[in-house]
Tab-separated table of C-alpha atoms in Angstrom:
chain	number	residue	atom	x	y	z
G	692	UNK	CA	-38.230	53.541	-74.686
G	693	UNK	CA	-40.252	50.721	-73.129
G	694	UNK	CA	-42.410	52.128	-70.264
G	695	UNK	CA	-41.098	49.503	-67.830
G	696	UNK	CA	-37.480	50.248	-68.701
G	697	UNK	CA	-38.110	53.971	-68.383
G	698	UNK	CA	-39.358	53.381	-64.842
G	699	UNK	CA	-36.670	50.937	-63.734
G	700	UNK	CA	-33.549	52.451	-65.297
G	701	UNK	CA	-33.551	55.720	-63.258
G	702	UNK	CA	-33.906	53.702	-60.053
G	703	UNK	CA	-31.651	50.694	-60.646
G	704	UNK	CA	-29.384	51.747	-63.499
G	705	UNK	CA	-26.629	52.856	-61.113
G	706	UNK	CA	-27.124	50.037	-58.610
G	707	UNK	CA	-23.878	48.114	-57.862
G	708	UNK	CA	-25.967	44.951	-57.363
G	709	UNK	CA	-27.450	42.951	-60.218
G	710	UNK	CA	-31.131	43.807	-60.843
G	711	UNK	CA	-33.208	41.693	-63.248
G	712	UNK	CA	-36.903	42.111	-64.110
G	713	UNK	CA	-38.691	38.990	-65.364
G	714	UNK	CA	-41.941	39.290	-67.278
G	715	UNK	CA	-43.669	37.335	-70.020
G	716	UNK	CA	-41.199	34.446	-69.789
G	717	UNK	CA	-38.110	36.578	-70.413
G	718	UNK	CA	-35.707	39.012	-68.775
G	719	UNK	CA	-37.410	42.264	-69.777
G	720	UNK	CA	-34.874	44.486	-68.001
G	721	UNK	CA	-31.460	44.227	-66.379
G	722	UNK	CA	-28.984	46.852	-65.240
G	723	UNK	CA	-25.312	46.527	-66.175
G	724	UNK	CA	-24.340	44.075	-63.366
G	725	UNK	CA	-27.545	42.146	-64.125
G	726	UNK	CA	-26.673	41.879	-67.821
G	727	UNK	CA	-23.243	40.477	-66.944
G	728	UNK	CA	-24.821	37.967	-64.590
G	729	UNK	CA	-27.295	36.825	-67.243
G	730	UNK	CA	-24.381	35.667	-69.396
G	731	UNK	CA	-23.489	32.947	-66.868
G	732	UNK	CA	-26.719	32.367	-64.916
G	733	UNK	CA	-29.121	29.683	-66.288
G	734	UNK	CA	-32.472	31.260	-67.204
G	735	UNK	CA	-34.365	28.345	-65.604
G	736	UNK	CA	-32.743	29.117	-62.252
G	737	UNK	CA	-33.894	32.734	-62.398
G	738	UNK	CA	-37.493	31.752	-63.104
G	739	UNK	CA	-37.354	29.094	-60.375
G	740	UNK	CA	-36.251	31.748	-57.879
G	741	UNK	CA	-39.062	34.000	-59.068
G	742	UNK	CA	-41.503	31.357	-57.774
G	743	UNK	CA	-40.895	32.745	-54.268
G	744	UNK	CA	-41.935	36.423	-54.304
G	745	UNK	CA	-41.573	38.356	-51.076
G	746	UNK	CA	-38.775	36.141	-49.765
G	747	UNK	CA	-35.013	35.940	-49.917
G	748	UNK	CA	-32.612	33.093	-50.522
G	749	UNK	CA	-28.917	32.493	-50.938
G	750	UNK	CA	-27.532	30.785	-54.037
G	751	UNK	CA	-24.152	29.793	-55.403
G	752	UNK	CA	-23.310	30.615	-59.025
G	753	UNK	CA	-19.940	29.132	-59.832
G	754	UNK	CA	-17.536	30.406	-57.182
G	755	UNK	CA	-19.740	33.379	-56.237
G	756	UNK	CA	-22.449	33.592	-53.581
G	757	UNK	CA	-25.506	35.844	-53.782
G	758	UNK	CA	-28.413	36.784	-51.549
G	759	UNK	CA	-31.474	37.043	-53.787
G	760	UNK	CA	-34.627	39.004	-52.986
G	761	UNK	CA	-37.742	38.628	-55.131
G	762	UNK	CA	-40.463	41.283	-55.278
G	763	UNK	CA	-43.629	41.460	-57.393
G	764	UNK	CA	-43.508	44.402	-59.821
G	765	UNK	CA	-46.050	45.387	-62.469
G	766	UNK	CA	-47.159	41.850	-63.323
G	767	UNK	CA	-43.657	40.408	-63.184
G	768	UNK	CA	-40.915	39.718	-60.646
G	769	UNK	CA	-37.997	41.959	-59.734
G	770	UNK	CA	-34.858	40.097	-58.629
G	771	UNK	CA	-31.995	41.800	-56.788
G	772	UNK	CA	-28.828	39.707	-56.383
G	773	UNK	CA	-26.405	41.034	-53.772
G	774	UNK	CA	-22.909	39.470	-53.737
G	775	UNK	CA	-21.948	37.839	-50.440
G	776	UNK	CA	-18.382	37.949	-49.163
G	777	UNK	CA	-16.437	34.729	-49.467
G	778	UNK	CA	-15.721	33.060	-46.156
G	779	UNK	CA	-12.163	32.561	-45.023
G	780	UNK	CA	-10.644	29.426	-46.455
G	781	UNK	CA	-10.636	26.579	-43.957
G	782	UNK	CA	-8.417	23.507	-44.029
G	783	UNK	CA	-11.024	21.083	-42.751
G	784	UNK	CA	-13.238	19.603	-45.508
G	785	UNK	CA	-16.412	20.135	-43.469
G	786	UNK	CA	-15.920	23.883	-42.993
G	787	UNK	CA	-18.979	25.708	-44.331
G	788	UNK	CA	-20.348	22.343	-45.472
G	789	UNK	CA	-23.729	22.803	-43.817
G	790	UNK	CA	-24.088	26.161	-45.539
G	791	UNK	CA	-23.240	24.572	-48.900
G	792	UNK	CA	-25.658	21.693	-48.406
G	793	UNK	CA	-28.394	24.128	-47.410
G	794	UNK	CA	-27.804	26.056	-50.626
G	795	UNK	CA	-28.058	22.810	-52.577
G	796	UNK	CA	-31.395	22.072	-50.915
G	797	UNK	CA	-32.649	25.633	-51.576
G	798	UNK	CA	-31.780	25.453	-55.253
G	799	UNK	CA	-33.283	21.983	-55.599
G	800	UNK	CA	-36.524	23.025	-53.906
G	801	UNK	CA	-36.839	26.028	-56.210
G	802	UNK	CA	-36.508	23.798	-59.249
G	803	UNK	CA	-38.848	21.235	-57.698
G	804	UNK	CA	-41.612	23.813	-57.309
G	805	UNK	CA	-41.268	24.649	-60.982
G	806	UNK	CA	-41.303	20.970	-61.972
G	807	UNK	CA	-44.422	20.349	-59.912
G	808	UNK	CA	-46.271	23.196	-61.598
G	809	UNK	CA	-45.426	21.825	-65.049
G	810	UNK	CA	-46.509	18.316	-64.020
G	811	UNK	CA	-49.774	19.658	-62.638
G	812	UNK	CA	-50.451	21.469	-65.914
G	813	UNK	CA	-49.941	18.182	-67.760
G	814	UNK	CA	-52.096	16.370	-65.155
G	815	UNK	CA	-49.367	13.860	-64.309
G	816	UNK	CA	-48.181	15.313	-60.988
G	817	UNK	CA	-49.529	12.388	-58.932
G	818	UNK	CA	-47.325	9.941	-60.844
G	819	UNK	CA	-44.144	11.779	-59.907
G	820	UNK	CA	-44.976	13.218	-56.476
G	821	UNK	CA	-43.366	10.347	-54.570
G	822	UNK	CA	-40.221	10.461	-56.731
G	823	UNK	CA	-39.822	14.205	-56.122
G	824	UNK	CA	-40.329	13.743	-52.386
G	825	UNK	CA	-37.760	10.943	-52.221
G	826	UNK	CA	-35.210	13.154	-53.967
G	827	UNK	CA	-35.770	15.837	-51.332
G	828	UNK	CA	-35.449	13.266	-48.562
G	829	UNK	CA	-32.086	12.129	-49.910
G	830	UNK	CA	-30.705	15.670	-49.753
G	831	UNK	CA	-32.054	16.058	-46.203
G	832	UNK	CA	-30.210	12.871	-45.206
G	833	UNK	CA	-26.974	14.150	-46.710
G	834	UNK	CA	-27.420	17.442	-44.866
G	835	UNK	CA	-27.957	15.554	-41.597
G	836	UNK	CA	-24.711	13.573	-41.947
G	837	UNK	CA	-22.812	16.712	-42.916
G	838	UNK	CA	-24.131	18.648	-39.905
G	839	UNK	CA	-23.079	15.852	-37.544
G	840	UNK	CA	-19.578	15.732	-38.994
G	841	UNK	CA	-19.216	19.508	-38.817
G	842	UNK	CA	-20.396	19.635	-35.186
G	843	UNK	CA	-17.910	16.914	-34.267
G	844	UNK	CA	-15.074	18.866	-35.863
G	845	UNK	CA	-16.099	22.084	-34.101
G	846	UNK	CA	-16.069	20.325	-30.751
G	847	UNK	CA	-12.709	18.720	-31.547
G	848	UNK	CA	-11.288	22.138	-32.439
G	849	UNK	CA	-12.944	23.713	-29.368
G	850	UNK	CA	-14.856	26.207	-31.523
G	851	UNK	CA	-17.823	26.929	-29.250
G	852	UNK	CA	-20.687	29.336	-30.030
G	853	UNK	CA	-20.972	32.173	-27.535
G	854	UNK	CA	-23.031	31.784	-24.402
G	855	UNK	CA	-26.227	33.784	-24.046
G	856	UNK	CA	-29.299	34.096	-21.886
G	857	UNK	CA	-32.323	32.273	-23.303
G	858	UNK	CA	-35.428	30.365	-22.274
G	859	UNK	CA	-34.458	26.681	-22.233
G	860	UNK	CA	-38.013	25.535	-21.480
G	861	UNK	CA	-39.300	27.383	-24.551
G	862	UNK	CA	-36.657	25.758	-26.758
G	863	UNK	CA	-37.679	22.312	-25.484
G	864	UNK	CA	-41.377	23.080	-25.966
G	865	UNK	CA	-40.827	24.242	-29.531
G	866	UNK	CA	-38.772	21.198	-30.410
G	867	UNK	CA	-41.276	18.823	-28.797
G	868	UNK	CA	-44.180	20.413	-30.681
G	869	UNK	CA	-42.491	19.851	-34.030
G	870	UNK	CA	-41.194	16.402	-33.106
G	871	UNK	CA	-44.729	15.371	-32.144
G	872	UNK	CA	-46.325	15.657	-35.581
G	873	UNK	CA	-43.243	14.303	-37.361
G	874	UNK	CA	-43.147	11.295	-35.008
G	875	UNK	CA	-46.806	10.726	-35.822
G	876	UNK	CA	-45.873	10.444	-39.513
G	877	UNK	CA	-43.304	7.807	-38.545
G	878	UNK	CA	-45.941	5.893	-36.555
G	879	UNK	CA	-44.493	6.828	-33.141
G	880	UNK	CA	-46.594	8.271	-30.334
G	881	UNK	CA	-44.602	11.185	-28.884
G	882	UNK	CA	-45.489	13.086	-25.690
G	883	UNK	CA	-43.972	15.983	-23.733
G	884	UNK	CA	-44.400	17.084	-20.113
G	885	UNK	CA	-42.807	19.798	-17.999
G	886	UNK	CA	-43.154	21.185	-14.498
G	887	UNK	CA	-42.237	24.735	-15.620
G	888	UNK	CA	-43.361	26.949	-18.494
G	889	UNK	CA	-40.261	29.132	-18.592
G	890	UNK	CA	-36.667	28.693	-17.478
G	891	UNK	CA	-34.003	31.347	-17.987
G	892	UNK	CA	-30.701	29.654	-18.734
G	893	UNK	CA	-27.156	30.824	-19.476
G	894	UNK	CA	-25.312	28.718	-22.026
G	895	UNK	CA	-24.739	28.022	-25.685
G	896	UNK	CA	-28.224	27.852	-27.172
G	897	UNK	CA	-26.870	26.460	-30.434
G	898	UNK	CA	-24.959	23.594	-28.806
G	899	UNK	CA	-27.707	22.702	-26.341
G	900	UNK	CA	-30.191	22.588	-29.191
G	901	UNK	CA	-27.926	20.152	-31.032
G	902	UNK	CA	-27.850	18.040	-27.870
G	903	UNK	CA	-31.666	18.045	-27.635
G	904	UNK	CA	-32.004	17.146	-31.310
G	905	UNK	CA	-29.750	14.128	-30.800
G	906	UNK	CA	-31.767	12.931	-27.793
G	907	UNK	CA	-35.157	13.404	-29.464
G	908	UNK	CA	-34.185	11.796	-32.768
G	909	UNK	CA	-32.467	8.878	-31.034
G	910	UNK	CA	-35.568	8.216	-28.906
G	911	UNK	CA	-37.981	8.307	-31.853
G	912	UNK	CA	-35.700	6.012	-33.866
G	913	UNK	CA	-35.415	3.554	-30.989
G	914	UNK	CA	-39.185	3.530	-30.408
G	915	UNK	CA	-39.851	2.443	-33.989
G	916	UNK	CA	-43.179	2.257	-35.775
G	917	UNK	CA	-45.958	1.579	-33.306
G	918	UNK	CA	-43.767	2.561	-30.353
G	919	UNK	CA	-43.836	5.314	-27.749
G	920	UNK	CA	-41.362	8.126	-27.026
G	921	UNK	CA	-41.768	10.370	-23.974
G	922	UNK	CA	-39.886	13.607	-23.324
G	923	UNK	CA	-39.827	15.143	-19.829
G	924	UNK	CA	-38.444	18.522	-18.704
G	925	UNK	CA	-38.107	18.965	-14.943
G	926	UNK	CA	-36.429	21.844	-13.054
G	927	UNK	CA	-35.817	21.618	-9.315
G	928	UNK	CA	-33.175	22.456	-6.685
G	929	UNK	CA	-30.896	24.321	-9.074
G	930	UNK	CA	-30.786	21.634	-11.755
G	931	UNK	CA	-32.759	20.817	-14.886
G	932	UNK	CA	-33.389	17.200	-15.852
G	933	UNK	CA	-34.277	16.408	-19.467
G	934	UNK	CA	-35.180	12.792	-20.110
G	935	UNK	CA	-36.269	10.781	-23.150
G	936	UNK	CA	-37.768	7.335	-22.692
G	937	UNK	CA	-38.769	4.975	-25.481
G	938	UNK	CA	-40.533	1.626	-25.705
G	939	UNK	CA	-38.071	0.098	-28.149
G	940	UNK	CA	-35.935	-3.021	-27.959
G	941	UNK	CA	-33.427	-1.501	-25.581
G	942	UNK	CA	-29.657	-1.248	-26.007
G	943	UNK	CA	-27.625	-4.485	-26.106
G	944	UNK	CA	-25.101	-4.777	-23.305
G	945	UNK	CA	-22.121	-4.829	-25.673
G	946	UNK	CA	-23.393	-1.669	-27.400
G	947	UNK	CA	-23.968	0.158	-24.096
G	948	UNK	CA	-20.220	0.146	-23.423
G	949	UNK	CA	-19.494	2.053	-26.656
G	950	UNK	CA	-22.656	4.188	-26.842
G	951	UNK	CA	-20.753	7.438	-26.263
G	952	UNK	CA	-17.510	6.458	-27.984
G	953	UNK	CA	-18.097	8.390	-31.210
G	954	UNK	CA	-17.106	5.416	-33.357
G	955	UNK	CA	-18.659	6.195	-36.723
G	956	UNK	CA	-19.377	3.368	-39.173
G	957	UNK	CA	-16.869	2.861	-41.966
G	958	UNK	CA	-19.666	2.899	-44.557
G	959	UNK	CA	-22.485	5.378	-45.080
G	960	UNK	CA	-25.112	4.446	-42.461
G	961	UNK	CA	-28.333	2.841	-43.601
G	962	UNK	CA	-31.687	4.543	-42.889
G	963	UNK	CA	-32.412	4.506	-39.167
G	964	UNK	CA	-28.868	3.546	-38.144
G	965	UNK	CA	-27.355	7.002	-37.605
G	966	UNK	CA	-23.696	7.920	-37.945
G	967	UNK	CA	-22.676	7.073	-34.379
G	968	UNK	CA	-21.961	10.732	-33.548
G	969	UNK	CA	-25.245	12.052	-32.132
G	970	UNK	CA	-25.065	10.789	-28.539
G	971	UNK	CA	-21.276	11.143	-28.512
G	972	UNK	CA	-21.564	14.855	-29.236
G	973	UNK	CA	-24.585	15.213	-26.934
G	974	UNK	CA	-22.540	13.916	-23.996
G	975	UNK	CA	-19.698	16.312	-24.807
G	976	UNK	CA	-22.116	19.271	-24.978
G	977	UNK	CA	-23.660	18.338	-21.629
G	978	UNK	CA	-20.164	18.177	-20.086
G	979	UNK	CA	-19.299	21.623	-21.495
G	980	UNK	CA	-22.244	22.985	-19.490
G	981	UNK	CA	-21.206	21.220	-16.290
G	982	UNK	CA	-23.723	18.423	-16.734
G	983	UNK	CA	-23.899	14.709	-17.443
G	984	UNK	CA	-25.706	12.450	-19.912
G	985	UNK	CA	-26.470	8.877	-18.956
G	986	UNK	CA	-28.255	6.030	-20.731
G	987	UNK	CA	-30.253	3.264	-19.077
G	988	UNK	CA	-31.698	0.191	-20.760
G	989	UNK	CA	-34.471	-1.757	-19.049
G	990	UNK	CA	-34.407	-5.545	-18.708
G	991	UNK	CA	-37.712	-5.777	-20.589
G	992	UNK	CA	-36.687	-3.358	-23.310
G	993	UNK	CA	-36.856	0.394	-23.662
G	994	UNK	CA	-34.151	2.991	-23.176
G	995	UNK	CA	-33.938	6.147	-21.085
G	996	UNK	CA	-31.580	9.004	-21.922
G	997	UNK	CA	-31.212	11.486	-19.066
G	998	UNK	CA	-29.373	14.827	-19.053
G	999	UNK	CA	-28.757	16.696	-15.820
G	1000	UNK	CA	-27.538	20.303	-16.070
G	1001	UNK	CA	-26.855	22.902	-13.378
G	1002	UNK	CA	-29.092	25.941	-13.887
G	1003	UNK	CA	-26.979	29.036	-14.478
G	1004	UNK	CA	-29.335	32.011	-14.259
G	1005	UNK	CA	-28.631	34.647	-16.941
G	1006	UNK	CA	-28.521	38.366	-16.271
G	1007	UNK	CA	-31.288	38.835	-18.840
G	1008	UNK	CA	-33.414	36.880	-21.303
G	1009	UNK	CA	-34.724	38.495	-24.527
G	1010	UNK	CA	-38.380	39.445	-24.227
G	1011	UNK	CA	-39.106	37.727	-27.539
G	1012	UNK	CA	-37.085	34.582	-27.211
G	1013	UNK	CA	-37.368	32.764	-30.523
G	1014	UNK	CA	-37.583	29.001	-29.936
G	1015	UNK	CA	-35.859	28.452	-33.277
G	1016	UNK	CA	-32.733	26.354	-33.378
G	1017	UNK	CA	-29.920	27.540	-35.585
G	1018	UNK	CA	-29.538	29.269	-38.895
G	1019	UNK	CA	-30.674	26.708	-41.452
G	1020	UNK	CA	-32.439	29.091	-43.779
G	1021	UNK	CA	-35.889	28.106	-42.567
G	1022	UNK	CA	-35.387	24.349	-42.874
G	1023	UNK	CA	-36.577	22.345	-39.878
G	1024	UNK	CA	-33.665	20.812	-37.935
G	1025	UNK	CA	-36.052	18.183	-36.528
G	1026	UNK	CA	-37.095	17.200	-40.059
G	1027	UNK	CA	-33.419	17.004	-41.029
G	1028	UNK	CA	-32.590	14.814	-38.018
G	1029	UNK	CA	-35.455	12.401	-38.711
G	1030	UNK	CA	-35.175	12.439	-42.504
G	1031	UNK	CA	-33.981	8.823	-42.730
G	1032	UNK	CA	-36.931	7.381	-40.794
G	1033	UNK	CA	-39.818	9.532	-42.023
G	1034	UNK	CA	-42.081	8.463	-44.907
G	1035	UNK	CA	-41.848	10.260	-48.241
G	1036	UNK	CA	-45.106	12.147	-47.519
G	1037	UNK	CA	-43.170	14.367	-45.076
G	1038	UNK	CA	-41.154	15.764	-48.006
G	1039	UNK	CA	-43.913	16.591	-50.469
G	1040	UNK	CA	-43.399	20.227	-51.570
G	1041	UNK	CA	-46.178	22.484	-50.363
G	1042	UNK	CA	-48.261	24.375	-52.909
G	1043	UNK	CA	-47.642	28.112	-53.263
G	1044	UNK	CA	-51.222	28.724	-52.208
G	1045	UNK	CA	-50.873	26.741	-48.954
């Protein structure tokens, strides 16, 4: 018996999950569930997943979902594919749509890494780098539109994430830090200021983060290349004021009347236009937390978006309050929100060694 098989079979032979060992460009070992999976799983997909040792990802194979972990083993890669339960069937077409789009992006990125390596070996990577990045950007844009539609439906159906105690100032700081370097790529000078370092807050962290994303992305879009976007976080007298000001053209008077109407365009929006849902949902989220969102447009241009929320002090705040946003499998929600205005360089796949 092959030495590798003799080592793996006693450990994984009775595993209910599929286990596949890749080495030398082939599947050198698989237990019984793994052998069944190999009959329907494309070999290229397995080797693309093996490009990410030490991590985990979720993939869709036909109608089945799997969580895949990849571990280095004796010069090869050991893949364990654990079946995920199917979610309850929903009537609305956007149910689980963000999850599906995220899986599409994960699978595409895995293949893209493999393509880049082959192109580098043939010394033609530079010729295709922009094309690969633009393909990624397109999927990010689709994910952005899908997330907006899903959030709108959740709010319409009054499906609200649970409230929790968290540090709202830390969430704003984290978002501003990421928005800063992405805005720089878009040619916008972004700044952030705050009069507090920490602020315990009771509310829906997921929804409030969606509100902040809408405000930040709208401000950077409005500023445009060569413009300025300023974010300010101010807590005083039991309220927190979050404001975004840009140096753009301002909002036309006829548009100001319908800014929060939620009227989405009949056609797919062009880059930089948005779907007409961001500020609409942001205002609804502010209202759910007892607050208000107002927009002001200066006579000489520029727009200010201001949110005022009552501070509800939580009973406790986690000691390690992650400033992350929501479960997007590691993909940046700020990058997703700005995907239609960022240059292709923002979507160049990073090297494995970086």
